[in-house]
XYZ file of C-alpha atoms in Angstrom:
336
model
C 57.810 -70.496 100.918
C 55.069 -72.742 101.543
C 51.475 -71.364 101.380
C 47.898 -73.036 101.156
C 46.465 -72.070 97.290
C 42.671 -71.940 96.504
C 42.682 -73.446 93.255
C 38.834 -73.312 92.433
C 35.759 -74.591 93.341
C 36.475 -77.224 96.550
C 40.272 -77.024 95.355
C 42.875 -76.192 97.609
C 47.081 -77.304 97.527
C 49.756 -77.031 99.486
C 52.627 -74.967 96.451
C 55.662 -73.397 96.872
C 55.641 -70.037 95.908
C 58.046 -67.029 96.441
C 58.192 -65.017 99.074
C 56.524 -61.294 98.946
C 58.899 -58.781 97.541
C 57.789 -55.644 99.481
C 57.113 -51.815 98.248
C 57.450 -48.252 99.822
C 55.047 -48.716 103.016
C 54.703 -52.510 103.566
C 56.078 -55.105 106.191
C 56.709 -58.989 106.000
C 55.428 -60.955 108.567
C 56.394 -64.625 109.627
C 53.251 -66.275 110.163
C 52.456 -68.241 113.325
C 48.993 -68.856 113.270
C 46.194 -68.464 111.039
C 42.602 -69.172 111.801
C 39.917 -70.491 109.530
C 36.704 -68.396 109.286
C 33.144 -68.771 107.786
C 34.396 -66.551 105.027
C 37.477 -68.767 104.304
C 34.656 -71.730 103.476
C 32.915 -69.421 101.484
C 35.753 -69.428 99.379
C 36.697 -72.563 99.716
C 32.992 -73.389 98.072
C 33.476 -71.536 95.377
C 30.332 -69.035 96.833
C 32.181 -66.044 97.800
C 31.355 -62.992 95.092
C 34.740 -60.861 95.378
C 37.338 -64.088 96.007
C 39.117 -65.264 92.224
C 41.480 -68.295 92.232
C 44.545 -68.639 92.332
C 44.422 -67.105 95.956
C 46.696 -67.154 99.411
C 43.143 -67.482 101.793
C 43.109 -66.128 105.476
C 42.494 -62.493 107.176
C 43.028 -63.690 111.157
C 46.748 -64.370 111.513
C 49.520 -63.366 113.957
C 53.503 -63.729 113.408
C 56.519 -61.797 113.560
C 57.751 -58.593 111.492
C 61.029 -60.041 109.765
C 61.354 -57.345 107.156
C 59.928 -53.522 106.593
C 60.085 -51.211 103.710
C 59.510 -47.824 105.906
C 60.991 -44.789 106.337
C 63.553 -44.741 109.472
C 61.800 -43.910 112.786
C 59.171 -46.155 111.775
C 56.678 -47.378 114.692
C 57.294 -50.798 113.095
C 60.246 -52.562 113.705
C 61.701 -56.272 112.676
C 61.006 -58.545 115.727
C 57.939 -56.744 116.684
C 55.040 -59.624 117.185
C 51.893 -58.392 115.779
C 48.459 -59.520 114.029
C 46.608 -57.451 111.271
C 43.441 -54.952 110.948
C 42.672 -56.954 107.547
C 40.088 -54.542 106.086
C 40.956 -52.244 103.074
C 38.668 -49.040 102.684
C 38.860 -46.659 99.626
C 38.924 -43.706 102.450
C 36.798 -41.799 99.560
C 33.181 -43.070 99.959
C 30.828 -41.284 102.423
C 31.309 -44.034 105.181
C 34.346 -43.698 105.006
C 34.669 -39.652 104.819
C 32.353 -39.903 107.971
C 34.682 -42.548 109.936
C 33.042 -45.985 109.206
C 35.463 -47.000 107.160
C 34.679 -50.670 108.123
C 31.184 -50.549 106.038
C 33.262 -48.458 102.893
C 31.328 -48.982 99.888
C 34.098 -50.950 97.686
C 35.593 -52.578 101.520
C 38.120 -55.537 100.535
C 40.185 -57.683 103.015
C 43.573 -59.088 103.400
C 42.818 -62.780 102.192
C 40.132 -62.437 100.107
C 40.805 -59.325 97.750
C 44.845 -60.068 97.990
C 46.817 -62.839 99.159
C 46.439 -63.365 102.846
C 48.142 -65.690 105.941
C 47.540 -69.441 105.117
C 51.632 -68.901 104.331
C 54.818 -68.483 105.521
C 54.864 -65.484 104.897
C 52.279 -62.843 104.362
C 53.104 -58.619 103.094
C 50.809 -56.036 104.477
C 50.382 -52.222 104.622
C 52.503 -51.033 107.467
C 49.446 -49.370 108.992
C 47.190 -52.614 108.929
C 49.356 -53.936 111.877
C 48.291 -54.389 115.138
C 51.103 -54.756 117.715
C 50.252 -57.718 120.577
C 52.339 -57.670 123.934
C 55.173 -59.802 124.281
C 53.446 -62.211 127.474
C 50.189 -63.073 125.087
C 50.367 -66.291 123.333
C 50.210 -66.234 119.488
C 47.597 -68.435 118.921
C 45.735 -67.008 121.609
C 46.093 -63.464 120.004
C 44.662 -65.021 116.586
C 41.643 -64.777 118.502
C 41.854 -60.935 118.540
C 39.820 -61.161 115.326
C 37.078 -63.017 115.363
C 36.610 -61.384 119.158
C 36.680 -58.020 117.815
C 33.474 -59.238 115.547
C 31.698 -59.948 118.866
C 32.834 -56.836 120.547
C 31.938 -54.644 117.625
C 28.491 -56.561 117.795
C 27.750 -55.841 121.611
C 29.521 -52.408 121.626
C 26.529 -51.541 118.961
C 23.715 -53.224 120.795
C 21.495 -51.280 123.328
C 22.810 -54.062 125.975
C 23.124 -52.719 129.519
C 24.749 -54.249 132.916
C 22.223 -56.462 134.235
C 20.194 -57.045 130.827
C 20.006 -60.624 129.763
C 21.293 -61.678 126.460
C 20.462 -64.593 124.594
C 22.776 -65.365 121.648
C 21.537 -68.116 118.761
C 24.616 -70.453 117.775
C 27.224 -71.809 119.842
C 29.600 -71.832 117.082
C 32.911 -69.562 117.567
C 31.302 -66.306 117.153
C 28.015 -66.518 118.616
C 30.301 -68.120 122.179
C 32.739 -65.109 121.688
C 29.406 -62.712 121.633
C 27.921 -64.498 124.367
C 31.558 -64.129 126.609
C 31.306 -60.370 125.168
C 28.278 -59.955 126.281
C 28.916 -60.534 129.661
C 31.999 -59.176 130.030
C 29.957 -56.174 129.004
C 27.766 -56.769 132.317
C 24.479 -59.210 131.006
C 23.633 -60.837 134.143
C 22.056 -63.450 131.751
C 23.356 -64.897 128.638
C 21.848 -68.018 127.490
C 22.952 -69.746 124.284
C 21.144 -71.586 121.824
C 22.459 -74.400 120.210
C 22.221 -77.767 118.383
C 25.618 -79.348 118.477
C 26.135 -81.797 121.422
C 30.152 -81.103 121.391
C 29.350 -77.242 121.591
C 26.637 -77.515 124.009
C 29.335 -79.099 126.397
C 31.792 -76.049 125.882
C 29.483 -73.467 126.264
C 28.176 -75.256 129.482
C 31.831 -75.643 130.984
C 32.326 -72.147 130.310
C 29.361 -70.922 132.482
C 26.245 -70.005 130.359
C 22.837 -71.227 130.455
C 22.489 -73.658 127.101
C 19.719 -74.463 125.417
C 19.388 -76.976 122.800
C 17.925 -75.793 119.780
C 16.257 -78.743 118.788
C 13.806 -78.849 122.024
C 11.314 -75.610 122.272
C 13.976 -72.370 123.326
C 10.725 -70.595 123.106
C 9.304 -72.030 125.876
C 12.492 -72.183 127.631
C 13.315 -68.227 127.495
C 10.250 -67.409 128.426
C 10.539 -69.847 131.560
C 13.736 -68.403 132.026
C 12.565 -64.565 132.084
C 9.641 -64.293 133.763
C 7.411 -64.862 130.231
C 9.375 -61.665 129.149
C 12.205 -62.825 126.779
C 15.535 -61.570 125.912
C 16.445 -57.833 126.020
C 18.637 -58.373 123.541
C 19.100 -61.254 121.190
C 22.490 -61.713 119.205
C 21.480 -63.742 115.785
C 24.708 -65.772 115.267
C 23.489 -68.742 113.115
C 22.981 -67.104 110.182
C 20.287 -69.957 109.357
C 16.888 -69.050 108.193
C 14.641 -70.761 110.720
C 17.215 -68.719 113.506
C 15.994 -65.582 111.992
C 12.099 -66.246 113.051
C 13.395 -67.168 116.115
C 15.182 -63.927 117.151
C 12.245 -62.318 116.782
C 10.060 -64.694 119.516
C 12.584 -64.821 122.006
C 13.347 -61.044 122.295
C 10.942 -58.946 124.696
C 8.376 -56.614 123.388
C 10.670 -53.245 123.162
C 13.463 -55.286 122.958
C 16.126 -55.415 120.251
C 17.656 -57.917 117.917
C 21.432 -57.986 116.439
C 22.305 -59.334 113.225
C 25.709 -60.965 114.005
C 25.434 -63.615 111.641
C 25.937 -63.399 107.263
C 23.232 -64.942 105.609
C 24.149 -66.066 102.388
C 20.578 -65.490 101.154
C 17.353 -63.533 101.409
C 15.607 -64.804 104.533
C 12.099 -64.634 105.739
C 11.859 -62.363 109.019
C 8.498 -61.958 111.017
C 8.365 -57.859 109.893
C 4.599 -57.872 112.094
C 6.414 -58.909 115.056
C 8.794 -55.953 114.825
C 5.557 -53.321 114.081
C 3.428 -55.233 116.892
C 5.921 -55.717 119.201
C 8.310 -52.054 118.500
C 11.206 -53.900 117.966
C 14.573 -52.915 117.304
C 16.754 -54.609 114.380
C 20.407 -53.739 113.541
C 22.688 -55.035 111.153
C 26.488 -55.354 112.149
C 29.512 -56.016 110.567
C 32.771 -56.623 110.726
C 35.121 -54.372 113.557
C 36.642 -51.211 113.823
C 40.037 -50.133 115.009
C 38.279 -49.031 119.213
C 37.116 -53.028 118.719
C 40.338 -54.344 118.105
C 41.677 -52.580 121.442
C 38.472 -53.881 123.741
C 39.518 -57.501 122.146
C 43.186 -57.261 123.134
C 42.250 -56.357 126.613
C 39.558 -58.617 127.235
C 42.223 -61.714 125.786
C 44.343 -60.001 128.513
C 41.661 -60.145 131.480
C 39.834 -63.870 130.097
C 41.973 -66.587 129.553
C 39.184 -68.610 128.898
C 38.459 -67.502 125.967
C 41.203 -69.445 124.261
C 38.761 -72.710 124.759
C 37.347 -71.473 122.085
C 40.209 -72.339 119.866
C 39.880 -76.577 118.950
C 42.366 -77.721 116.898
C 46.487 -76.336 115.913
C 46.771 -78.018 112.412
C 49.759 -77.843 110.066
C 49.478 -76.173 106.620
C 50.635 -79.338 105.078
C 47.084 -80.997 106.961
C 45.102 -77.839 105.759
C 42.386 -79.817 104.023
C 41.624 -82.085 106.812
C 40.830 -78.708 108.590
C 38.371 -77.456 106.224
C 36.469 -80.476 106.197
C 36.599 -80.557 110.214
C 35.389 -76.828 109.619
C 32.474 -78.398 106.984
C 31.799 -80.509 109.945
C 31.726 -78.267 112.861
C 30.289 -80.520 114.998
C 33.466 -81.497 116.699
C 35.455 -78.298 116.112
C 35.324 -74.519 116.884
C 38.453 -72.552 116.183
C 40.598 -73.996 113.956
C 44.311 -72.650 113.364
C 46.863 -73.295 110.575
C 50.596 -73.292 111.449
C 53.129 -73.467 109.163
């Protein structure tokens, strides 16, 4: 089969390499679609602490069950179309003993820790799949994802119907927290952003856009009645974004950590004494945010602007560097 290989540093190739033989437990999967995340670049830099060359990258990917290796009476069948819960939890650590197996102490992924879906085919743990109905799209369902990052995020915030939201970056996650958001019932969501190409999308799609580059400050506050946010999603992951969350939330209000910072950052700690605010740190999904994703892909159609560019394995390293880019792309999907 074919399958895109991180060789190293800035080093990927396109190498034909056998396709998984299965043990007790596992399925194969015929890969549709795969998207490209932040984490995938991370890699691709040679950055990313747990990720060793040579490697099979990609944990959001959807395709069809062509082969199991379960007992009979299985819930898993061959045909069924499906995508994958990629995380991997020890199920020993307190976390996970307590049910948040998503934050487990030693947590791997599908991707990064083992061979992932930038192939043909991709083996998984028969209880890692996630089946998608039969009239959803399956590059639309590789959203379910990356939209079960921004789910996870809201579901955790303090945001109620009628609050107003502001979410920092307009790149894919911070415009599937902002459609989260109000799909959660924000009367308000207002997105800050730099990228002209972005800006346009996120305008199209119905939010109140601010450019990034101007004075948001001033803008919120204009926008809120000199209050701010009541809840602002970080989803730059940039330092200067991180001083900014804490001016444009209001004074009680509470700020959510959506985006990884690959570094220690400087955060205004007075403001959050002075003003009593509330900071939480989220990450990745859990198996309730997978479920809200798949039925708000079912409800939204528009959510699948979010997804840019279909690009062929063969043409994988013209997507990274359109990823590198980002000013003209959002989500970007493999295909073999």
């Amino acid at each position: 089969m074919k399958a895109v290989v991180y060789q190293g540093k800035e080093q990927i190739s396109i190498q034909e390499v056998a396709i998984p033989e299965l043990t007790e437990g596992e399925v194969l999967i015929k890969v549709h679609y795969a998207g490209i995340c932040g984490s995938d670049l991370s890699i691709y830099s040679g950055k990313h602490p747990r990720a060793k060359a040579p490697l099979i990258m990609g944990h959001e990917f959807t395709g069809e069950v062509v082969k199991t290796c379960l007992p009979d009476g299985a819930k898993i069948k061959v045909g069924d179309r499906v995508t994958v819960y990629p995380l991997i939890s020890c199920g020993r650590c307190q976390p996970c003993l307590t049910g948040n197996g998503h934050v487990c102490r030693s947590l791997k992924l599908v991707g990064i820790d083992c061979d992932g879906g930038f192939a043909e085919y991709v083996k998984v743990d028969a209880d890692k799949v996630f089946k998608i109905p039969d009239n959803m799209a399956m590059d639309v369902a590789c959203l379910i994802e990356p939209l079960a990052v921004a789910v996870h995020a809201v579901r955790k915030s303090t945001l109620k119907a009628g609050d107003t939201a502001v979410v920092i970056g307009g790149g894919p996650i911070g415009l599937l927290t902002a459609m989260t958001a109000r799909y959660a019932g924000a009367s308000n969501v207002i997105i800050c952003e730099v990228s002209p190409t972005r800006i346009k999308l996120a305008k199209e799609l119905g939010f109140t856009v601010l450019n990034s580059a101007n004075n948001p400050l001033e803008e919120v506050m204009a926008l809120t009645d000199n209050n701010g946010a009541d809840v602002v999603f970080e989803a730059a992951g940039a330092a200067p974004t991180a001083l900014l969350a804490t001016q444009l939330v209001k004074i009680t209000g509470e700020i959510v950590v959506v985006g990884v910072f690959k570094e220690a950052t400087p955060v205004d700690l007075q403001a959050v004494n002075f003003r009593e605010l509330k900071m939480i740190g989220v990450r990745v999904y859990t198996p309730k945010d997978y479920q809200v994703a798949l039925e708000m892909l079912r409800n939204d159609e528009s959510i699948a602007k979010v997804i840019s560019h279909r690009i062929k394995f063969n043409e994988a390293q013209r997507a990274i560097d359109l990823m590198i880019q980002a000013e003209n792309s959002m989500k970007l999907l493999l295909h073999p």
